[in-house]
Coordinates of C-alpha atoms in Angstrom, one line a residue:
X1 CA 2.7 -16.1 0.8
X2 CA 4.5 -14.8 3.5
X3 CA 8.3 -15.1 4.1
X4 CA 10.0 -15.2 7.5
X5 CA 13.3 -13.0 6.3
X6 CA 13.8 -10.2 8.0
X7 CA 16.1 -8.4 5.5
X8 CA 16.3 -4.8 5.7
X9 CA 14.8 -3.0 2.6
X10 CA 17.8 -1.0 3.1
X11 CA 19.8 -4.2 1.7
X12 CA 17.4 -3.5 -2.0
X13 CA 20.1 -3.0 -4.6
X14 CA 19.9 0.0 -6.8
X15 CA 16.8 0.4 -9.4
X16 CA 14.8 -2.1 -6.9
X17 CA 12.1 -1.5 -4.5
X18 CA 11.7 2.5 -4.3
X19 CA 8.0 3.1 -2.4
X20 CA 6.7 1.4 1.1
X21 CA 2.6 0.5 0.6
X22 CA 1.0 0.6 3.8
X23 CA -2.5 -1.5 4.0
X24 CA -4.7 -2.3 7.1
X25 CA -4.6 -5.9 7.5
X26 CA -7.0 -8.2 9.8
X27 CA -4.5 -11.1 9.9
X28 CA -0.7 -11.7 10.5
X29 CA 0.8 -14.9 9.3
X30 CA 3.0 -16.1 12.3
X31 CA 5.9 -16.3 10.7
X32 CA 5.7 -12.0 9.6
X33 CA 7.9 -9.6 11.4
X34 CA 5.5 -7.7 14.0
X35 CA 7.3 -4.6 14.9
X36 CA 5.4 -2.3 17.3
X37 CA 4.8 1.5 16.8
X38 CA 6.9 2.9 19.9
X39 CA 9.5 1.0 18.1
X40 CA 9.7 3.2 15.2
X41 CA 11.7 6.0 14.6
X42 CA 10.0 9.6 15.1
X43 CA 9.5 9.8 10.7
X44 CA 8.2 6.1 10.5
X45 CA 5.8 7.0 13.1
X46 CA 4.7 10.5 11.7
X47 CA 4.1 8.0 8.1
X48 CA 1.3 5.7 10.8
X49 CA -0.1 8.8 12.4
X50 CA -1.0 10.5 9.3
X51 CA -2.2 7.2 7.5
X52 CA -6.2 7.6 7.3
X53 CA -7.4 5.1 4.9
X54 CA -7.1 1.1 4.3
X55 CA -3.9 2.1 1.7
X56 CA -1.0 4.4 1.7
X57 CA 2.1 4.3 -0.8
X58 CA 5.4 6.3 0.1
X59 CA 8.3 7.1 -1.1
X60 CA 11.2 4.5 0.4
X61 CA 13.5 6.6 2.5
X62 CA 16.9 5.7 4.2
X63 CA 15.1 6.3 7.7
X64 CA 12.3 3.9 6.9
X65 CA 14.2 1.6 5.6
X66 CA 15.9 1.0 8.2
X67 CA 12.3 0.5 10.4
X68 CA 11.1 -1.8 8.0
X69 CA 12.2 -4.9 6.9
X70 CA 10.4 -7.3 4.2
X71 CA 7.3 -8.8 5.2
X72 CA 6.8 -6.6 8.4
X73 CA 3.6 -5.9 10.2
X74 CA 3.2 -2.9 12.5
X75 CA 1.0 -2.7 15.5
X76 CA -0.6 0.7 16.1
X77 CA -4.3 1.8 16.1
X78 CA -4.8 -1.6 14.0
X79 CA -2.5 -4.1 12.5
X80 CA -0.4 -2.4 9.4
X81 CA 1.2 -4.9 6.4
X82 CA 4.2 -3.1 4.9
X83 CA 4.7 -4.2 1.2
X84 CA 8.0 -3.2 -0.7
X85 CA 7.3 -2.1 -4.3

């Protein structure tokens, strides 16, 4: 179930979420977060550009999160769902 918060994983305390999973999705719930790839800082973007499967988990940095926020969806070559784990 989706939300429609758009914290900042950035706002995670301490000892919470510390990896970004990046899955191709084939629907977006309206309420998601659609952020689009010219959006994204130059790192975030280097994460979609060398993403070649259908998942992808990465370490949580201070630059992404500050792209992503909780239940986001990026737009680039298909539609992207960024989980927080």
């Amino acid at each position: 179930m989706a939300s429609n918060t758009t914290t900042s994983v950035d706002t995670v305390p301490s000892g919470g979420a510390s990896s970004l999973v990046v899955r191709r999705t084939e629907t977006v719930a309206p309420e998601t977060r659609v952020r689009h790839f010219d959006e994204l800082s130059e790192a975030t973007q280097t994460l979609f550009t060398a993403f070649d499967g259908d998942e992808m988990t990465v370490p949580l940095t201070r630059e992404l999160a500050t792209d992503i926020a909780t239940d986001t969806t990026v737009v680039f070559t298909d539609y992207y769902r960024i989980d927080v784990v």
